[in-house]
mmCIF file of C-alpha atoms in Angstrom:
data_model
loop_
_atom_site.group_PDB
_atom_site.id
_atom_site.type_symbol
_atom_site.label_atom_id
_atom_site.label_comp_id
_atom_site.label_asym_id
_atom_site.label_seq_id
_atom_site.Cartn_x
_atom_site.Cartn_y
_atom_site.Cartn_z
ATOM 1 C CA UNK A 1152 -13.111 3.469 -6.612
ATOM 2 C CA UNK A 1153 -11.645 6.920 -6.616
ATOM 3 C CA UNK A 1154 -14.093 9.792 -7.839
ATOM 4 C CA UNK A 1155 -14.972 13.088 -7.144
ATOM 5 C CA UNK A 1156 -12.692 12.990 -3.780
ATOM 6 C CA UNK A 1157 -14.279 9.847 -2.556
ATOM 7 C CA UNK A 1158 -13.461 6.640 -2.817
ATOM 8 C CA UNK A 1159 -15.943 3.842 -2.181
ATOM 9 C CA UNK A 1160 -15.980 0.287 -3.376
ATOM 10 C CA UNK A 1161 -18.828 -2.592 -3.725
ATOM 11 C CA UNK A 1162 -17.731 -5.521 -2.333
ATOM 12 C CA UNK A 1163 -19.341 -9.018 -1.964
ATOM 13 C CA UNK A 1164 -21.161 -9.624 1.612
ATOM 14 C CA UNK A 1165 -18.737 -12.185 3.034
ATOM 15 C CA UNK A 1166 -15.627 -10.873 1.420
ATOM 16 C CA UNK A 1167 -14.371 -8.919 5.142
ATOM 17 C CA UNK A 1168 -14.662 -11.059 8.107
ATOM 18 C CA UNK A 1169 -16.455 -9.470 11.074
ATOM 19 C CA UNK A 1170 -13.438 -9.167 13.346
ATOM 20 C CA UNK A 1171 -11.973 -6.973 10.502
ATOM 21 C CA UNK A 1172 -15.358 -4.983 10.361
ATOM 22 C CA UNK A 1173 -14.970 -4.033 13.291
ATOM 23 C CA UNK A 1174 -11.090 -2.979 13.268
ATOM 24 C CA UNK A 1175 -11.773 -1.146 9.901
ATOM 25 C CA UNK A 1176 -14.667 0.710 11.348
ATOM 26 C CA UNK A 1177 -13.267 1.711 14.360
ATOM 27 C CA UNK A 1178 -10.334 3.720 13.458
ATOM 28 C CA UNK A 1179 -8.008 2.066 15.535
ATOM 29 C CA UNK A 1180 -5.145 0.998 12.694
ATOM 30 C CA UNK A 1181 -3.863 4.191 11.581
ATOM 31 C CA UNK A 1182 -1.643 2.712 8.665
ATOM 32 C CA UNK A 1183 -5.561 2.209 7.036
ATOM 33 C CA UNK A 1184 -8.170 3.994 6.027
ATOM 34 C CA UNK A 1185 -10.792 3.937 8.262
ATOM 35 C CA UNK A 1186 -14.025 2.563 6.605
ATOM 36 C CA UNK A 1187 -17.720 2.731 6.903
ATOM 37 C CA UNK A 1188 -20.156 -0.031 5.654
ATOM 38 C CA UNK A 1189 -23.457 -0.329 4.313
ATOM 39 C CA UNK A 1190 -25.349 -3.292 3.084
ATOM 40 C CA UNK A 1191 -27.272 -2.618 -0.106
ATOM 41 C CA UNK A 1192 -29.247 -6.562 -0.944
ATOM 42 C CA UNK A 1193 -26.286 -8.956 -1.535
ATOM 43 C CA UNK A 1194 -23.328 -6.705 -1.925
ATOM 44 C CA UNK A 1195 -22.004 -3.948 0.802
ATOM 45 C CA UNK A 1196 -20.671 -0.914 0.263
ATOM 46 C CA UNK A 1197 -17.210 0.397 1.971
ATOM 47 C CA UNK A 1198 -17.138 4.208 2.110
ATOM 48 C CA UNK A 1199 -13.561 5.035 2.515
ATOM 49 C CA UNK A 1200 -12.740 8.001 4.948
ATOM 50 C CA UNK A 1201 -9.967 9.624 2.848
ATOM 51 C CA UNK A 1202 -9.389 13.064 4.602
ATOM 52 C CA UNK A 1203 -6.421 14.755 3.288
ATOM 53 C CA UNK A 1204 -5.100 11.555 1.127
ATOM 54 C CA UNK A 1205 -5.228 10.837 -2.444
ATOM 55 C CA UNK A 1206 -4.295 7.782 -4.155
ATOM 56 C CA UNK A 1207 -1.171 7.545 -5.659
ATOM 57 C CA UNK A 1208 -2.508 7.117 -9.146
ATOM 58 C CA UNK A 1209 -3.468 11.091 -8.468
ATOM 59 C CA UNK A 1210 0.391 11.840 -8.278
ATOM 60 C CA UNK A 1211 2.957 11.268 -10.616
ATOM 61 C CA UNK A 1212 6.255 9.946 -9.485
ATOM 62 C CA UNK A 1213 9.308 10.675 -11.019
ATOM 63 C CA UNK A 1214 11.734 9.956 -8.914
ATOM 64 C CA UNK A 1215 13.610 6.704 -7.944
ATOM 65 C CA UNK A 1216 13.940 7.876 -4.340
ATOM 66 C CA UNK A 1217 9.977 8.509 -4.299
ATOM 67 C CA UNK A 1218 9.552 5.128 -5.550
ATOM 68 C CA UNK A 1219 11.542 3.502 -2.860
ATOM 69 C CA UNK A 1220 9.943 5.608 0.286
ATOM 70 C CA UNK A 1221 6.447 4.882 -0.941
ATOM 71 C CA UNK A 1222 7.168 0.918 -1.681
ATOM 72 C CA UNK A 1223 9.212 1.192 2.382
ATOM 73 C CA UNK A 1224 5.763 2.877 3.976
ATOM 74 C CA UNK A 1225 3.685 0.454 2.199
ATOM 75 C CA UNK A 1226 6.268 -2.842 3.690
ATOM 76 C CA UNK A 1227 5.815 -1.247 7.312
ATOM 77 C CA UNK A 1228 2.411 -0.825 7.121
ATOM 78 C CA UNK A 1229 1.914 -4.459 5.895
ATOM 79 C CA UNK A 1230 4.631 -5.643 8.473
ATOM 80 C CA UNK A 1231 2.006 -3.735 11.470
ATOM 81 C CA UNK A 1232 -1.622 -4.513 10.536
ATOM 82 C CA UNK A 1233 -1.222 -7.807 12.019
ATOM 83 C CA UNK A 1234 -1.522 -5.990 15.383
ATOM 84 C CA UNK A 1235 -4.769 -5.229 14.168
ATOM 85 C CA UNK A 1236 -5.862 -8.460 13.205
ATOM 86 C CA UNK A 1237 -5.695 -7.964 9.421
ATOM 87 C CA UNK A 1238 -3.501 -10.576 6.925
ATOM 88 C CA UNK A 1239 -1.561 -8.505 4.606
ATOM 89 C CA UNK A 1240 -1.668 -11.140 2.006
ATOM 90 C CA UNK A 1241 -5.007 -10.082 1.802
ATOM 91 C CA UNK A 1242 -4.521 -6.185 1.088
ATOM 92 C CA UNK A 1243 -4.590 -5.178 -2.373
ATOM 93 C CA UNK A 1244 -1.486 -3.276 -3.007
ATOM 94 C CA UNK A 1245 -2.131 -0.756 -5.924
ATOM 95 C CA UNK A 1246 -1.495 3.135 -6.922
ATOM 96 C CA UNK A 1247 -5.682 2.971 -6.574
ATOM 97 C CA UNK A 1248 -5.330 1.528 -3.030
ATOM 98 C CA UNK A 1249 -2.434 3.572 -1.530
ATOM 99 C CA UNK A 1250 -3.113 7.124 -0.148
ATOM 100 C CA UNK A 1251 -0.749 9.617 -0.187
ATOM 101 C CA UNK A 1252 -0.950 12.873 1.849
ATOM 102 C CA UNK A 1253 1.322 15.270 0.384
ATOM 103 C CA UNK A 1254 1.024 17.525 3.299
ATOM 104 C CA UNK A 1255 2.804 15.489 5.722
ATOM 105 C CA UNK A 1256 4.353 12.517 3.570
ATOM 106 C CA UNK A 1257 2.088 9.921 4.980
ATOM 107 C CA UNK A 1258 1.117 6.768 3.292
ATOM 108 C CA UNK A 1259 -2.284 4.623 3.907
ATOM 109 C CA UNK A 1260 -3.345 2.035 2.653
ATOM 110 C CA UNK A 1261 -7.385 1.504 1.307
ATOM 111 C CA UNK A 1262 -8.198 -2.244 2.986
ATOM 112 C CA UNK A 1263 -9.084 -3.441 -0.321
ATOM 113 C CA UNK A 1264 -8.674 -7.813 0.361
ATOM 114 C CA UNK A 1265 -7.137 -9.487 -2.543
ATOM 115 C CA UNK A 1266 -10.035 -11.824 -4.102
ATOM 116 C CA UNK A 1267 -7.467 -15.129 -3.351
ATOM 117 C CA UNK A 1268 -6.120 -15.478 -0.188
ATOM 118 C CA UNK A 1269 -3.708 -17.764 -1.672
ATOM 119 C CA UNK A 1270 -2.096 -14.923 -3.993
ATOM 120 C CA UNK A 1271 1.706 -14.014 -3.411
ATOM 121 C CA UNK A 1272 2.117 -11.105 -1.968
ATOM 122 C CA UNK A 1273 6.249 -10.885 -2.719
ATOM 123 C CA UNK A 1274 4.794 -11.032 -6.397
ATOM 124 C CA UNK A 1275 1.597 -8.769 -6.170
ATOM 125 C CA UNK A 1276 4.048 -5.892 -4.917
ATOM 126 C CA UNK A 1277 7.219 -6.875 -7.259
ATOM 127 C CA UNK A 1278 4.424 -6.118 -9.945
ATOM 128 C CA UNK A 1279 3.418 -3.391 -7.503
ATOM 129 C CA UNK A 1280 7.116 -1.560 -7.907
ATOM 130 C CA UNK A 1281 7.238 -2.308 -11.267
ATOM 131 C CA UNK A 1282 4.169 0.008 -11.763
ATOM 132 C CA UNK A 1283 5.336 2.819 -9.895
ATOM 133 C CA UNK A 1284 8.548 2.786 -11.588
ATOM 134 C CA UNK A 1285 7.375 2.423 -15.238
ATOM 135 C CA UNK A 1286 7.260 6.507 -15.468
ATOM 136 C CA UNK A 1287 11.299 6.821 -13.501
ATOM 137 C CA UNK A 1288 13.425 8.385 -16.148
ATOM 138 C CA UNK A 1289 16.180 9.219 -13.656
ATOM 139 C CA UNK A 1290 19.063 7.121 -14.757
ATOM 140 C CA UNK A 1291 19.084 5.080 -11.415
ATOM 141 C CA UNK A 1292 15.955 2.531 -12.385
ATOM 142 C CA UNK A 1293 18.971 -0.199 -11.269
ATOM 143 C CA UNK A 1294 17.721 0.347 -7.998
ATOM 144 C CA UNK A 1295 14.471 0.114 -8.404
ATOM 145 C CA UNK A 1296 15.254 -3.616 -9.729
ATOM 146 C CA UNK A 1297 17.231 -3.750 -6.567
ATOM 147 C CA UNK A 1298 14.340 -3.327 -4.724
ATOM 148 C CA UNK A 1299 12.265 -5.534 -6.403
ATOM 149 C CA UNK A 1300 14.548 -8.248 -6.001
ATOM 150 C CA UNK A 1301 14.360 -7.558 -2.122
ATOM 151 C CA UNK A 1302 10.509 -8.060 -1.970
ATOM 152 C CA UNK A 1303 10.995 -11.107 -4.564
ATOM 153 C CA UNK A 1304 13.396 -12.637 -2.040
ATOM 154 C CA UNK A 1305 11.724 -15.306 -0.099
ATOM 155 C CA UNK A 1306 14.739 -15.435 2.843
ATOM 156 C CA UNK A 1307 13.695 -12.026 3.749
ATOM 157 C CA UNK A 1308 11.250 -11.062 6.238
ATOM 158 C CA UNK A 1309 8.971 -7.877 5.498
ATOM 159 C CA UNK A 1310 11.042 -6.226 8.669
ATOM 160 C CA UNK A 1311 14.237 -7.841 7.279
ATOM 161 C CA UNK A 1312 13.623 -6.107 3.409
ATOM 162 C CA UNK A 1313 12.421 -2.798 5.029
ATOM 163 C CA UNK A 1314 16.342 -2.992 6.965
ATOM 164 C CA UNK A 1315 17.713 -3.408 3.232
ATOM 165 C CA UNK A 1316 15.592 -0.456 1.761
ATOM 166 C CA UNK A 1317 16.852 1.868 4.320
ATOM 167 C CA UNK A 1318 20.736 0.540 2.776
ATOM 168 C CA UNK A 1319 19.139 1.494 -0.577
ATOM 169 C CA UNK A 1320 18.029 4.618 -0.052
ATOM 170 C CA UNK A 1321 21.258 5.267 1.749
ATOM 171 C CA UNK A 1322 23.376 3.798 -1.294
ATOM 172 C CA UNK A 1323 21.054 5.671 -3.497
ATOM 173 C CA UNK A 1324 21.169 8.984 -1.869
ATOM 174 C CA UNK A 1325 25.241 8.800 -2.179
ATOM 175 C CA UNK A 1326 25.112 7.785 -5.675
ATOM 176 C CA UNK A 1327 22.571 11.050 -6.240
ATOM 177 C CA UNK A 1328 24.931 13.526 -3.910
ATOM 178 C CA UNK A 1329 28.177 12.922 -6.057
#
């Protein structure tokens, strides 16, 4: 995990397929952190290449608005890695696994895979907003259960629920201006 600027993580042998290896190591899928492995007996090690990003468990936010850009980044990224031949069921999706570079506003993820492949990812990132808003003592936390009601909703697509973020933030940001 995260330490002294470096974030590395010991992970069973068989736990990344090969074709993901080689995606993960090459750099190629900017929305992730590129990755370097090392086998140490039965367990590898992924070094993380974090340059300029810190997980989000390093910041603290305290806005609703914050909440609901980082939780729109993370649904495009998850909505694009399929390009790159990674399932985003399988990404962890944690304040320890999303990068944050406060220079330019970018998000990344860490390709951390979920130890079930059969976990839900509408709930893993319901729980997922309901972390990052637990500190929001803006008066508009409504919309944070907006938005988690989005990503619960199983009609919606990931594109579809990034569409109704963008309403949210535009509802939210007129709510905020008056």
């Amino acid at each position: 995990m995260w330490r002294n600027n470096e974030y590395k993580l010991s992970l069973r042998e068989d736990s990344i397929h090969e074709y993901e290896k080689i995606m993960l190591t090459s750099g190629d899928c900017g929305y992730l952190l590129p990755m370097v492995f090392m086998g140490v007996n039965d367990q590898e090690i992924a070094f993380y290449q974090c340059g300029g990003f810190c997980p989000l468990s390093e910041f603290r936010l305290e806005k609703t608005e914050d909440v609901i850009y980082v939780l729109e980044k993370v649904l495009l990224i998850l909505s694009r890695v399929p390009d790159y031949l990674i399932t985003p069921s399988r990404l962890t999706v944690t304040e320890d696994t999303v990068f944050y570079n406060e220079t330019s506003g970018e998000i990344k993820l860490a390709y951390v895979p979920l130890p079930d492949e059969d976990v839900n990812m509408r709930k893993h990132l319901v729980a997922f907003v309901t972390l990052l808003g637990r500190e929001i003592s803006d008066g508009l936390e409504a919309y944070l259960e907006e938005a988690a009601a989005l990503v619960g909703n199983a009609s919606f697509e990931i594109r579809d629920i990034v569409n109704q973020l963008g309403l949210l933030r535009r509802k939210l940001y007129s709510a905020t201006v008056q």
